mmCIF file of C-alpha atoms in Angstrom:
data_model
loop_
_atom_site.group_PDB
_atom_site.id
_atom_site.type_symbol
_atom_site.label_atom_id
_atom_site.label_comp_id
_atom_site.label_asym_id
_atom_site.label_seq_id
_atom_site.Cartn_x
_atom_site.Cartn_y
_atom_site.Cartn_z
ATOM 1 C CA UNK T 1 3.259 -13.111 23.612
ATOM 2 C CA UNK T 2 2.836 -11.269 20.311
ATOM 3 C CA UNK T 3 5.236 -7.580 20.353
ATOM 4 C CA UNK T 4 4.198 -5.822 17.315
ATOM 5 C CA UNK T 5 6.542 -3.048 16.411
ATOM 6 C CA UNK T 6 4.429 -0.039 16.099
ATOM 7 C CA UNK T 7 6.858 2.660 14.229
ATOM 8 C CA UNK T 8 4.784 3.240 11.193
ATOM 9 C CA UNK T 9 2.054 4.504 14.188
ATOM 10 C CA UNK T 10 4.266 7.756 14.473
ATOM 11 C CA UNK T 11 3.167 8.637 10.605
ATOM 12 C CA UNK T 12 1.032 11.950 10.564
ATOM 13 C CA UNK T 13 -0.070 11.239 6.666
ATOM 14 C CA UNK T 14 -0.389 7.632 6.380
ATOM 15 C CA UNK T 15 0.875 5.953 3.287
ATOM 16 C CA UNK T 16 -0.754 2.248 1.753
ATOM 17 C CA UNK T 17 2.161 0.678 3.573
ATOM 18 C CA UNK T 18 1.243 2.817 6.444
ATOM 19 C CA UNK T 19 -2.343 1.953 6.174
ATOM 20 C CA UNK T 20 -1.510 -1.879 5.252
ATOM 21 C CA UNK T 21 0.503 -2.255 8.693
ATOM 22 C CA UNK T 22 -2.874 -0.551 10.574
ATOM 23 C CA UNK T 23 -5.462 -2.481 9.305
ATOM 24 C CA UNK T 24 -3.725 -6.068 9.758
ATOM 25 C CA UNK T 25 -2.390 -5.233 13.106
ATOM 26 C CA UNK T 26 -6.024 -4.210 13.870
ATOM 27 C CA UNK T 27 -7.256 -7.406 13.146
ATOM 28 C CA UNK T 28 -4.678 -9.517 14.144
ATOM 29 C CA UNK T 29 -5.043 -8.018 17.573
ATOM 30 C CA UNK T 30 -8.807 -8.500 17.455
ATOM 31 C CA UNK T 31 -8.172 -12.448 18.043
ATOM 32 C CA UNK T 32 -5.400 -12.363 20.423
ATOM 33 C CA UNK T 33 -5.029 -11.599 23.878
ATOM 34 C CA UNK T 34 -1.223 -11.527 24.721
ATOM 35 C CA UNK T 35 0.226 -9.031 22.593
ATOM 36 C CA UNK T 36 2.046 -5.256 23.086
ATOM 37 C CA UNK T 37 2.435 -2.641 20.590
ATOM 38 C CA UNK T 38 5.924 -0.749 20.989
ATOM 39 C CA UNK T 39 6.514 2.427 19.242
ATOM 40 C CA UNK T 40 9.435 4.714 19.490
ATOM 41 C CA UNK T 41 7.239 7.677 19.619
ATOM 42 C CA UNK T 42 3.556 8.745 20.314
ATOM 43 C CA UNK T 43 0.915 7.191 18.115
ATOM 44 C CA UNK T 44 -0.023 10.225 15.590
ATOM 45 C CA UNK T 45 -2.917 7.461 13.686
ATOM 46 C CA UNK T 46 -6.026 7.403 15.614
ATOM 47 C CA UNK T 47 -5.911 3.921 17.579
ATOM 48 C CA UNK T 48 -9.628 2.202 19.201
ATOM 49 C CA UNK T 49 -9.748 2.684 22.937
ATOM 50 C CA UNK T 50 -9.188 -1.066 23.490
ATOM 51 C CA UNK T 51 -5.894 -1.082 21.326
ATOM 52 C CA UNK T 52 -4.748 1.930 22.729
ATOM 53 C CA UNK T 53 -4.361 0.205 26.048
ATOM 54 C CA UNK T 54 -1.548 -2.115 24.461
ATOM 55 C CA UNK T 55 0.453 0.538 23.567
ATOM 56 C CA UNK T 56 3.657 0.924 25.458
ATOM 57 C CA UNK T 57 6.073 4.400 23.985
ATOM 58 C CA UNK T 58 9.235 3.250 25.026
ATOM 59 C CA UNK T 59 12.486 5.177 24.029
ATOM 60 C CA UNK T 60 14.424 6.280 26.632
ATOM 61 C CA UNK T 61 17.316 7.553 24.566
ATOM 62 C CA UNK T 62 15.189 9.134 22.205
ATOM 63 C CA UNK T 63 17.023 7.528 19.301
ATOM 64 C CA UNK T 64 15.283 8.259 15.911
ATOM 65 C CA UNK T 65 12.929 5.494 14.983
ATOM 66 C CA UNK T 66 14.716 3.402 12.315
ATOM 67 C CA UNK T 67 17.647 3.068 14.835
ATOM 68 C CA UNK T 68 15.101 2.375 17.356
ATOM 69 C CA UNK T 69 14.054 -0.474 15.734
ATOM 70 C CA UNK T 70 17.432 -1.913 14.962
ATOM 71 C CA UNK T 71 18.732 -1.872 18.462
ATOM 72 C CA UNK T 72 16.310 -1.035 20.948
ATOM 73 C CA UNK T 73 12.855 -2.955 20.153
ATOM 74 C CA UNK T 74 14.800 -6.194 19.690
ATOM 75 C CA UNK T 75 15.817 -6.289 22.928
ATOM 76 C CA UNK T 76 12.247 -5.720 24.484
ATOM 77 C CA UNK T 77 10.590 -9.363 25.687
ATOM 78 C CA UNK T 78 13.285 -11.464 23.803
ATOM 79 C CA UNK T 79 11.577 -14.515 24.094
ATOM 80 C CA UNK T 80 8.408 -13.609 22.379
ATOM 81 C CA UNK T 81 7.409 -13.397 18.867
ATOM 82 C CA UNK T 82 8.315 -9.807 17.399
ATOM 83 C CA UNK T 83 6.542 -9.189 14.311
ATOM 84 C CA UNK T 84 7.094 -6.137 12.110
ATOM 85 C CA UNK T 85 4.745 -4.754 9.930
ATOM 86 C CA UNK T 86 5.940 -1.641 7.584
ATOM 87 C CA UNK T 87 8.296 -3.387 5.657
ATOM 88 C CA UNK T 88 11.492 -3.129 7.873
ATOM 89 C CA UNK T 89 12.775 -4.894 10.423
ATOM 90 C CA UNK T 90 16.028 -5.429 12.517
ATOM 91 C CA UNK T 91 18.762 -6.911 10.946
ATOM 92 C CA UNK T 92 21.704 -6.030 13.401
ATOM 93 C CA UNK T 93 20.577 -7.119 16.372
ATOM 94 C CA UNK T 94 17.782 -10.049 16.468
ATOM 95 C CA UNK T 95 15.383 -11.244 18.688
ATOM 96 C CA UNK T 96 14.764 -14.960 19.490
ATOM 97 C CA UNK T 97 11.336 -15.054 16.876
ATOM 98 C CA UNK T 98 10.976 -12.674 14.060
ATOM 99 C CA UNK T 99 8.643 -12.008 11.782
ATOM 100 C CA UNK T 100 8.150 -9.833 8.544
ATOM 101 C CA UNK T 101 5.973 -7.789 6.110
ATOM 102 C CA UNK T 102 7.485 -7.085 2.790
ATOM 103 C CA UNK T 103 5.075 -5.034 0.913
ATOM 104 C CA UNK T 104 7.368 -4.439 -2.271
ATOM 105 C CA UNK T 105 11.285 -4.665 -3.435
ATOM 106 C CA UNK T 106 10.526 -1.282 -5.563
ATOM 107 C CA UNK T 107 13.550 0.537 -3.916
ATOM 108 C CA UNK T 108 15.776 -2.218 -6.755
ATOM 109 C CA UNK T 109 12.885 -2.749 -8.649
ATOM 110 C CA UNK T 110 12.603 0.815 -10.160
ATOM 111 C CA UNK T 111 15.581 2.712 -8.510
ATOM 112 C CA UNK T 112 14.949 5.977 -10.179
ATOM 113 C CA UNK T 113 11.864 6.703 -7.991
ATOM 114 C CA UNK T 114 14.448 6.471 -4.982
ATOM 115 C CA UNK T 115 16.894 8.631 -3.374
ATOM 116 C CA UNK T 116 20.151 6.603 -2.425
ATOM 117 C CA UNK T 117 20.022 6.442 0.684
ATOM 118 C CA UNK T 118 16.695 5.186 1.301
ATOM 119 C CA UNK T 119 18.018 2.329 -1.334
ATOM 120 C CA UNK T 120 20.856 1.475 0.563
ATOM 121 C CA UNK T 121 18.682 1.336 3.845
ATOM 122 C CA UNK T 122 15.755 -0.292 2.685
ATOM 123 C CA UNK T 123 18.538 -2.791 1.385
ATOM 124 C CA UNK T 124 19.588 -3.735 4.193
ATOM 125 C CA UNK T 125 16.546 -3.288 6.699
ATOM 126 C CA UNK T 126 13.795 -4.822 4.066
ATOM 127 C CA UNK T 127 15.898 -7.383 1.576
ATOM 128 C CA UNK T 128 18.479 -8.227 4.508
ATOM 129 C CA UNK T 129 16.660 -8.368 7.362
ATOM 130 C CA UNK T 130 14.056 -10.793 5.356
ATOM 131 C CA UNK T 131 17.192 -12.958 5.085
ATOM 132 C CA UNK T 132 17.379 -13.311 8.512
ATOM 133 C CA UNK T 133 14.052 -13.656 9.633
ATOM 134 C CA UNK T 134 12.072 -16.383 10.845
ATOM 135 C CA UNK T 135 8.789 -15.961 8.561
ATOM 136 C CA UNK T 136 8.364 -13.651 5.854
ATOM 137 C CA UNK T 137 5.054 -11.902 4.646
ATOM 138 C CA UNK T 138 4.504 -10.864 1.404
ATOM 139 C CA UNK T 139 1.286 -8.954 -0.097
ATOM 140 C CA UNK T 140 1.680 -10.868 -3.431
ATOM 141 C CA UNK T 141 3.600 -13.816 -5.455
ATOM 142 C CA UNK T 142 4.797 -11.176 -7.759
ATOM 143 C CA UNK T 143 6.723 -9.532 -4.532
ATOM 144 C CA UNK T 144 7.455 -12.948 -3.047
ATOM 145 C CA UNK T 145 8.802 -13.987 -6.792
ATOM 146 C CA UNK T 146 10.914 -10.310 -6.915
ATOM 147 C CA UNK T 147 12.090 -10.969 -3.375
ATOM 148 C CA UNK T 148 13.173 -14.411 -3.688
ATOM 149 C CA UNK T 149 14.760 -13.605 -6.957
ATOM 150 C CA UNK T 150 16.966 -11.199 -5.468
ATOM 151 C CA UNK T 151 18.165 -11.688 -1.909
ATOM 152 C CA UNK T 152 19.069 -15.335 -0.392
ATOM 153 C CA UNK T 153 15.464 -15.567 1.243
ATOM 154 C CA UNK T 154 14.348 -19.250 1.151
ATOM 155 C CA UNK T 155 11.045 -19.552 -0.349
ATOM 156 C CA UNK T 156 9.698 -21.923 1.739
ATOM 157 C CA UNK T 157 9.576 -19.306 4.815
ATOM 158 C CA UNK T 158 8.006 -16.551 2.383
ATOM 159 C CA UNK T 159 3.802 -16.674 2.939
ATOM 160 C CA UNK T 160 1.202 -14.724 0.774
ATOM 161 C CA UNK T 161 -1.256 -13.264 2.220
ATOM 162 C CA UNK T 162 -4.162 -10.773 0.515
ATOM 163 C CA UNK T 163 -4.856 -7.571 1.597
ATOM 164 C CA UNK T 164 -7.940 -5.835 2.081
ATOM 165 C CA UNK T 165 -8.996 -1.950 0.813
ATOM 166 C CA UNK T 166 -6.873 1.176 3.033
ATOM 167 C CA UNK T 167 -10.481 2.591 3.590
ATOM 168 C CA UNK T 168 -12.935 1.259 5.835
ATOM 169 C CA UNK T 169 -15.169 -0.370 3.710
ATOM 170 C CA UNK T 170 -18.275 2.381 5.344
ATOM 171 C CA UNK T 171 -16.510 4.895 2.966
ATOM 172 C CA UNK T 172 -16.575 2.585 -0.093
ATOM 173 C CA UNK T 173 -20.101 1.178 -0.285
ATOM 174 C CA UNK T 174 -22.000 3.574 1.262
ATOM 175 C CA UNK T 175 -23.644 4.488 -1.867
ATOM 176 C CA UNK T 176 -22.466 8.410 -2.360
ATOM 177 C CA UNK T 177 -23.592 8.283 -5.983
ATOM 178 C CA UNK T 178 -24.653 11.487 -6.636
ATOM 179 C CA UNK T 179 -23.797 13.004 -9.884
ATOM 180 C CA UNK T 180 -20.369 15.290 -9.927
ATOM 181 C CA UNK T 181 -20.937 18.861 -12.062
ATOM 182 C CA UNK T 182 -18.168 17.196 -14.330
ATOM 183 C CA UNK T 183 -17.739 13.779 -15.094
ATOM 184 C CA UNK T 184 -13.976 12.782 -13.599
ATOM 185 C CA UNK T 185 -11.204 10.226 -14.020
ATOM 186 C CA UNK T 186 -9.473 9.445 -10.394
ATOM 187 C CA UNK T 187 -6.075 8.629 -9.945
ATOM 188 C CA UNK T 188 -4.712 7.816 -6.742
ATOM 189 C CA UNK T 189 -1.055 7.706 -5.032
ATOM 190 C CA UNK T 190 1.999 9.491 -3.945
ATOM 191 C CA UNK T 191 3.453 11.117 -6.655
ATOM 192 C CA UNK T 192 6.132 8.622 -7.247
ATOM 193 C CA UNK T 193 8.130 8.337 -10.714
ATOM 194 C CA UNK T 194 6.837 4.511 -10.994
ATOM 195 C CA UNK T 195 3.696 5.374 -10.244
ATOM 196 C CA UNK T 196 3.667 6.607 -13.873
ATOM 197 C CA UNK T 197 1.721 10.026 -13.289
ATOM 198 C CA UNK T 198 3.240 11.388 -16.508
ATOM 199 C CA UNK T 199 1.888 8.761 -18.450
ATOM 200 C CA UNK T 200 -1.473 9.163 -16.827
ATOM 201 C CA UNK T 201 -1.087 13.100 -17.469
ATOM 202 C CA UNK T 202 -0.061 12.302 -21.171
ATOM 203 C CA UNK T 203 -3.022 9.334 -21.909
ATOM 204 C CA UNK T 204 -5.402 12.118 -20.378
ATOM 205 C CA UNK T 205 -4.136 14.528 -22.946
ATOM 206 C CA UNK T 206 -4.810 12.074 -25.823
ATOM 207 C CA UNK T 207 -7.938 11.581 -24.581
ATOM 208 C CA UNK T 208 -9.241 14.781 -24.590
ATOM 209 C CA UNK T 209 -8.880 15.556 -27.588
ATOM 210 C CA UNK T 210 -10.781 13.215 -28.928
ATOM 211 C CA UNK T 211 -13.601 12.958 -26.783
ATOM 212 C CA UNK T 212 -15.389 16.206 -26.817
ATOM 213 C CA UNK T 213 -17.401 16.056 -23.553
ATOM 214 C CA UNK T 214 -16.537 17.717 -20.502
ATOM 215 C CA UNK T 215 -13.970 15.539 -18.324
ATOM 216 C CA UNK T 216 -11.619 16.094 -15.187
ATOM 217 C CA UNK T 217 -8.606 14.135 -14.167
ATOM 218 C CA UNK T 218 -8.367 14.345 -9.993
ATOM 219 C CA UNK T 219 -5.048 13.390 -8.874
ATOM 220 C CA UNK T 220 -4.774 12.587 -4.737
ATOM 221 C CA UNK T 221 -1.520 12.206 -3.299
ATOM 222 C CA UNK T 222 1.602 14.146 -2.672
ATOM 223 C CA UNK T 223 5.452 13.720 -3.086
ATOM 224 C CA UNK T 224 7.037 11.379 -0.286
ATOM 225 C CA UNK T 225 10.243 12.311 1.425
ATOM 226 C CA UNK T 226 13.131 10.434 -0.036
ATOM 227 C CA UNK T 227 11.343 9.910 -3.387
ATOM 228 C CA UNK T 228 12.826 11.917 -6.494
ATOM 229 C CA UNK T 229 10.716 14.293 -8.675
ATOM 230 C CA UNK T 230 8.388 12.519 -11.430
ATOM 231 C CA UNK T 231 9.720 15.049 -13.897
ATOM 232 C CA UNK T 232 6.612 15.557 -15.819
ATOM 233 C CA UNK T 233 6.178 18.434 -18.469
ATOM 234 C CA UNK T 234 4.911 22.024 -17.256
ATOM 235 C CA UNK T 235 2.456 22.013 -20.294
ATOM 236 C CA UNK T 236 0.152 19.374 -18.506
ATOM 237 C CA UNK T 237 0.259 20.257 -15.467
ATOM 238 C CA UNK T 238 -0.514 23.176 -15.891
ATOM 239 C CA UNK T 239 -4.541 23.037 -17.081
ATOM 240 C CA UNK T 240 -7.861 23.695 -15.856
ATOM 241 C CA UNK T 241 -8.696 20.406 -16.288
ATOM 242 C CA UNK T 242 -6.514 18.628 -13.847
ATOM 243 C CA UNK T 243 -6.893 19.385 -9.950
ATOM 244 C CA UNK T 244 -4.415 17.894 -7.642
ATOM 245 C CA UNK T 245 -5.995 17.889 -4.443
ATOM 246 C CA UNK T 246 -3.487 16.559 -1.963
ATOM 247 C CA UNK T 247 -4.021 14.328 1.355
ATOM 248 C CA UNK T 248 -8.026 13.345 1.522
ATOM 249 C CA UNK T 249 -10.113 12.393 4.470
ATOM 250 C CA UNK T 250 -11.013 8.768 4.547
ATOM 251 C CA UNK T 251 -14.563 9.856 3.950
ATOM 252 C CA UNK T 252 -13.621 12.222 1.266
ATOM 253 C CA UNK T 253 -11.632 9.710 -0.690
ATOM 254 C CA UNK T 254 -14.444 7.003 -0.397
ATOM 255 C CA UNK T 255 -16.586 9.259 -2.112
ATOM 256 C CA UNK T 256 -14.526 9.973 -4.986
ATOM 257 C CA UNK T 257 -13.940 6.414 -5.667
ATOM 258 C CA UNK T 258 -17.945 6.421 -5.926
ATOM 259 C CA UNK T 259 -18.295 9.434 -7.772
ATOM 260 C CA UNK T 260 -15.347 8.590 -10.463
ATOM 261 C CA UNK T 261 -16.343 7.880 -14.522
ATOM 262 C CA UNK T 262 -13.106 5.452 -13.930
ATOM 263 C CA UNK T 263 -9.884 4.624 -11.738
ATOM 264 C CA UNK T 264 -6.412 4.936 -13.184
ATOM 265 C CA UNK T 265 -2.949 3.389 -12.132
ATOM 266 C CA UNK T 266 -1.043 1.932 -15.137
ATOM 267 C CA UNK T 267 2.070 2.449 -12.973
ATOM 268 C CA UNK T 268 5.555 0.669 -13.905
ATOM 269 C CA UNK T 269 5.954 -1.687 -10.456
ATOM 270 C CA UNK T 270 3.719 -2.119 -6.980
ATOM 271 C CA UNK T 271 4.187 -4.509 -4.281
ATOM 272 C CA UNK T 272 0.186 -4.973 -4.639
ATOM 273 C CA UNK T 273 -1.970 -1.930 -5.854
ATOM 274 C CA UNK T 274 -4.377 -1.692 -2.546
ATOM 275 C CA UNK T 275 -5.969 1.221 -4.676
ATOM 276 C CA UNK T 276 -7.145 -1.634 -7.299
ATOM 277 C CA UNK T 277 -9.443 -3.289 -4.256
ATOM 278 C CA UNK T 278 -10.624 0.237 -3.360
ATOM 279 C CA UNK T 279 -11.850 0.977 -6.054
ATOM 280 C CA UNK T 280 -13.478 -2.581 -7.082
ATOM 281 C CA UNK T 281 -15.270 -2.203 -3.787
ATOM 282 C CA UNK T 282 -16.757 1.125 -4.493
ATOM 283 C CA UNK T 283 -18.030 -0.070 -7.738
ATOM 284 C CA UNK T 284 -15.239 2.379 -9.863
ATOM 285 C CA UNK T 285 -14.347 0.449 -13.152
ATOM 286 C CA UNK T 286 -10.110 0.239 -13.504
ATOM 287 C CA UNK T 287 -7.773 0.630 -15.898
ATOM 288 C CA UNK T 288 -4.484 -0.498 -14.816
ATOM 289 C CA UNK T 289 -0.753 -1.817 -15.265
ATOM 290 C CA UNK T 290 -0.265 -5.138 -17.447
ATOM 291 C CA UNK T 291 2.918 -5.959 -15.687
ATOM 292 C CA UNK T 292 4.457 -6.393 -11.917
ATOM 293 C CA UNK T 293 1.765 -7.612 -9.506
ATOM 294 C CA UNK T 294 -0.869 -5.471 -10.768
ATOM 295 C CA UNK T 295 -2.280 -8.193 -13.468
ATOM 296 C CA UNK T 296 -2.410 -10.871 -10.567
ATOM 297 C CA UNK T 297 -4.278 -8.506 -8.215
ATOM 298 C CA UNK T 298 -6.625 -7.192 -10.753
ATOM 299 C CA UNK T 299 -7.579 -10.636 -12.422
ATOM 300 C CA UNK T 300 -10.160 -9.929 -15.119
ATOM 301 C CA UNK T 301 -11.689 -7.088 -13.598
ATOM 302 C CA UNK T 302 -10.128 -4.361 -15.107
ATOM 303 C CA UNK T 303 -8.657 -2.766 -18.147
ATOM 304 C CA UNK T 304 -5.056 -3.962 -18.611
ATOM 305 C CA UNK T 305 -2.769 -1.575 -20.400
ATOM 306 C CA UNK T 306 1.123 -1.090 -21.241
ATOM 307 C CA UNK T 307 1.983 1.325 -18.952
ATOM 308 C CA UNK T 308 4.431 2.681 -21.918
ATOM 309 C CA UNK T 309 1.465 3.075 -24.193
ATOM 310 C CA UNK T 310 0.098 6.489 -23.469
ATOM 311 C CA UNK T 311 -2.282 5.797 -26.676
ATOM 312 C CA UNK T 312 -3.599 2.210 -25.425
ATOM 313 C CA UNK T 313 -4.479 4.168 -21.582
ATOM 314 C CA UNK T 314 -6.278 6.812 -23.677
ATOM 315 C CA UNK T 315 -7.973 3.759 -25.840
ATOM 316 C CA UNK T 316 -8.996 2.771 -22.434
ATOM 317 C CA UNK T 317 -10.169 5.721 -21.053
ATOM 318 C CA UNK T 318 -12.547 6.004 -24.213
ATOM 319 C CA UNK T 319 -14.182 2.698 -23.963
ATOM 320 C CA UNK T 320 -15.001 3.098 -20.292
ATOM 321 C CA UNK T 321 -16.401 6.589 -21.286
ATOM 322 C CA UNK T 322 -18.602 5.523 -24.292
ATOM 323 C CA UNK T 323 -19.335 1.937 -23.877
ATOM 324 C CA UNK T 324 -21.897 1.289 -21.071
ATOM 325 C CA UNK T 325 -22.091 -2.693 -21.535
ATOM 326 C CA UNK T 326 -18.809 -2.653 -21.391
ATOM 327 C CA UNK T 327 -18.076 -0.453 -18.646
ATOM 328 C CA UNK T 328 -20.932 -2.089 -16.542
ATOM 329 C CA UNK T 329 -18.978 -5.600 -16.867
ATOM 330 C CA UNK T 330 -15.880 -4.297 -15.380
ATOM 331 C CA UNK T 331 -17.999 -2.487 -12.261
ATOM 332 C CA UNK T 332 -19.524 -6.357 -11.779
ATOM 333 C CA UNK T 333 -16.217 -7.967 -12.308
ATOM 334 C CA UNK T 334 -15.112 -5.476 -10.164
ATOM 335 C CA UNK T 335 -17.572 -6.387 -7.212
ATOM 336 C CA UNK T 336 -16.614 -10.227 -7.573
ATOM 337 C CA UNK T 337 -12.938 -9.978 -7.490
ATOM 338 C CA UNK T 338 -13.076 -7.189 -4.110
ATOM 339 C CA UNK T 339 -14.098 -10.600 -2.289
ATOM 340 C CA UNK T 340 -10.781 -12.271 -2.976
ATOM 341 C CA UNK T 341 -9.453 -9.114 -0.413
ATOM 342 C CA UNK T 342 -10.179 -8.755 3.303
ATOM 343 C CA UNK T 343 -8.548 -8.376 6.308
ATOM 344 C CA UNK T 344 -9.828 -10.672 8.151
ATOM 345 C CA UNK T 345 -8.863 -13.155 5.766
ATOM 346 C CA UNK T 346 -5.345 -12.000 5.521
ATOM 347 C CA UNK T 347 -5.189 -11.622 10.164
ATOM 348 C CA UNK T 348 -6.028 -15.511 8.967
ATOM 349 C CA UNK T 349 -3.050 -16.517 7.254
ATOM 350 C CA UNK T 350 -1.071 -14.288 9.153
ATOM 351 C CA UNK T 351 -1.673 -15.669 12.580
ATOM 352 C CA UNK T 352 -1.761 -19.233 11.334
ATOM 353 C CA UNK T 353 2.324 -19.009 10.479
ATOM 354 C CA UNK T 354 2.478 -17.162 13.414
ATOM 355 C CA UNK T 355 1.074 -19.550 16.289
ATOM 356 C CA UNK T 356 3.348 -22.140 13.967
ATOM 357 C CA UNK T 357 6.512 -19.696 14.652
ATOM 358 C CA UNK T 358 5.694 -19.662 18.492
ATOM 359 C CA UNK T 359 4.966 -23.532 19.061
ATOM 360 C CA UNK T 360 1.294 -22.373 19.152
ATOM 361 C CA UNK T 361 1.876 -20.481 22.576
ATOM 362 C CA UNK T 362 0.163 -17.190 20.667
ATOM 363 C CA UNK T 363 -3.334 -17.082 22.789
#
């Protein structure tokens, strides 16, 4: 049997990771039958009928959930596969088969973004615990590379998989084209130092005052818990041109990523960039990162810019805004690479190392 550890279910505002873990569980589950999902607390992300039924809440000393997973879920069915999705698993106290998603080594990757304490953790329940387990997952060879590179992990247990949007693909293609009353530039994440917002906020600056018709920069996200400030200057944040709206809908984001002139996300390091397949799939050309994983995820499809170059992201910006051939061939380029990314290609891979782990007793 299959017991996937369900903690990141207890999340009321779902991050990528967050909506990574849901949408591979989801279709891992949808081609077994012998599986349980254990979470320390009740599930707070909606859940389908049928895979609500496989989830047991079990917690009986209420212990909070990262020490729940270290020393309570590994001793639940200990002779079945465990497999842990979020990025963490147990590394004190192990089960007889463990398995692994690492969606990014960012916490020593770029540790200014970080409080301590959630780098000293993530240390040893993310780099650590991949030491020790079984079979490792990783969302790209840039992360497996970074991972390798710094822990003792052997290589030959770390898989790639590819990931598919953290949408349902309904909200993506279903054509909501109609015209905003301002042409806007979308950016997308938590408001994360390495997600570069103040370079996005400075490029936007740049590029406004050069191009004379009426643009918006939308910003969705919020600061994370345990993340430090971005530190970005008062003087542009604080214009009528830039709205920061906060946690969307699903539906509500889908139709920005249709409505959008462009996407943005030249940020310093990602695990993979699940906004990048997003917004390929909603037909929103890209301007993006030329270093960590985002150049491998992104391919040709996009505009590839030093995320230290405020000048070459408002260069970018322009040519998307005033060169339709141009900004037409990144849209179709766009459309061919989303079909490198689905979930039901990464539930795949995932359960083929899987049924390998168990001696092929997954059913």
């Amino acid at each position: 049997m299959l017991v996937i550890n369900g903690r990141f279910l207890s999340k009321d505002f779902p991050t990528g990771t967050h909506r990574s873990s849901y949408f591979l569980m989801t279709k891992i589950c949808e081609r077994l039958t012998q599986y349980e999902i254990l979470c320390p607390r009740t599930p707070q992300m909606e859940l389908p009928d049928w895979l609500l039924e496989r989830v047991r809440v079990v917690n009986p000393l209420s212990l909070p959930a990262h020490i729940w997973e270290q020393f309570w879920l590994p001793r639940q069915h200990r002779g079945s596969t465990h497999l842990n999705l979020i990025g963490t698993s147990a590394f004190l106290t192990l089960p007889s088969s463990t398995a692994m998603v690492v969606h990014d080594v960012n916490y020593d990757l770029s540790p200014s973004s970080f409080d301590w304490r959630f780098r000293i953790w993530y240390r040893l329940a993310c780099s650590h615990a991949a030491v020790k387990a079984d079979q490792v997952f990783a969302v790209s060879e840039y992360t497996k590379q970074t991972l390798v590179k710094r822990t003792r992990v052997n290589p030959d247990k770390v898989t790639v998989f590819r990931q598919g949007p953290g949408l349902p693909l309904e909200f993506l293609t279903n054509g909501v084209r109609e015209a905003p009353t301002t042409p806007f530039i979308l950016c997308v994440g938590s408001l994360q130092p390495h997600k570069n917002l103040a370079g996005i906020l400075a490029a936007f600056d740049i590029f406004k005052r050069s191009h004379y018709a009426p643009c918006n920069l939308r910003v969705v996200g919020k600061k994370q818990k345990y993340f430090n400030d971005p530190n970005i200057d008062s003087s542009l944040l604080d214009r009528n041109d830039v709205e920061f709206t906060g946690y969307l809908s699903d539906e509500e984001l889908g139709k920005l990523y249709q409505q959008a002139a462009m996407f943005v996300y030249p940020s310093f390091e990602e695990g993979f960039g699940m906004p990048l397949v997003e917004a390929f799939y909603a037909g929103c050309p890209v301007i993006t990162s030329d270093q960590s994983c985002l150049p491998e995820i992104a391919g040709d499809a996009a505009c590839l810019v030093s995320p230290h170059d405020h000048e070459a992201i408002a260069a970018a910006m322009d040519k998307l805004a005033t060169d339709e051939s141009f900004r037409n061939d990144k849209i179709q380029r766009g459309h061919e690479r989303a079909r490198l990314y689905s979930w039901d290609g990464a539930a795949e891979t995932v359960l083929e190392k899987l049924r390998a782990l168990s001696d092929g007793q997954l059913m």
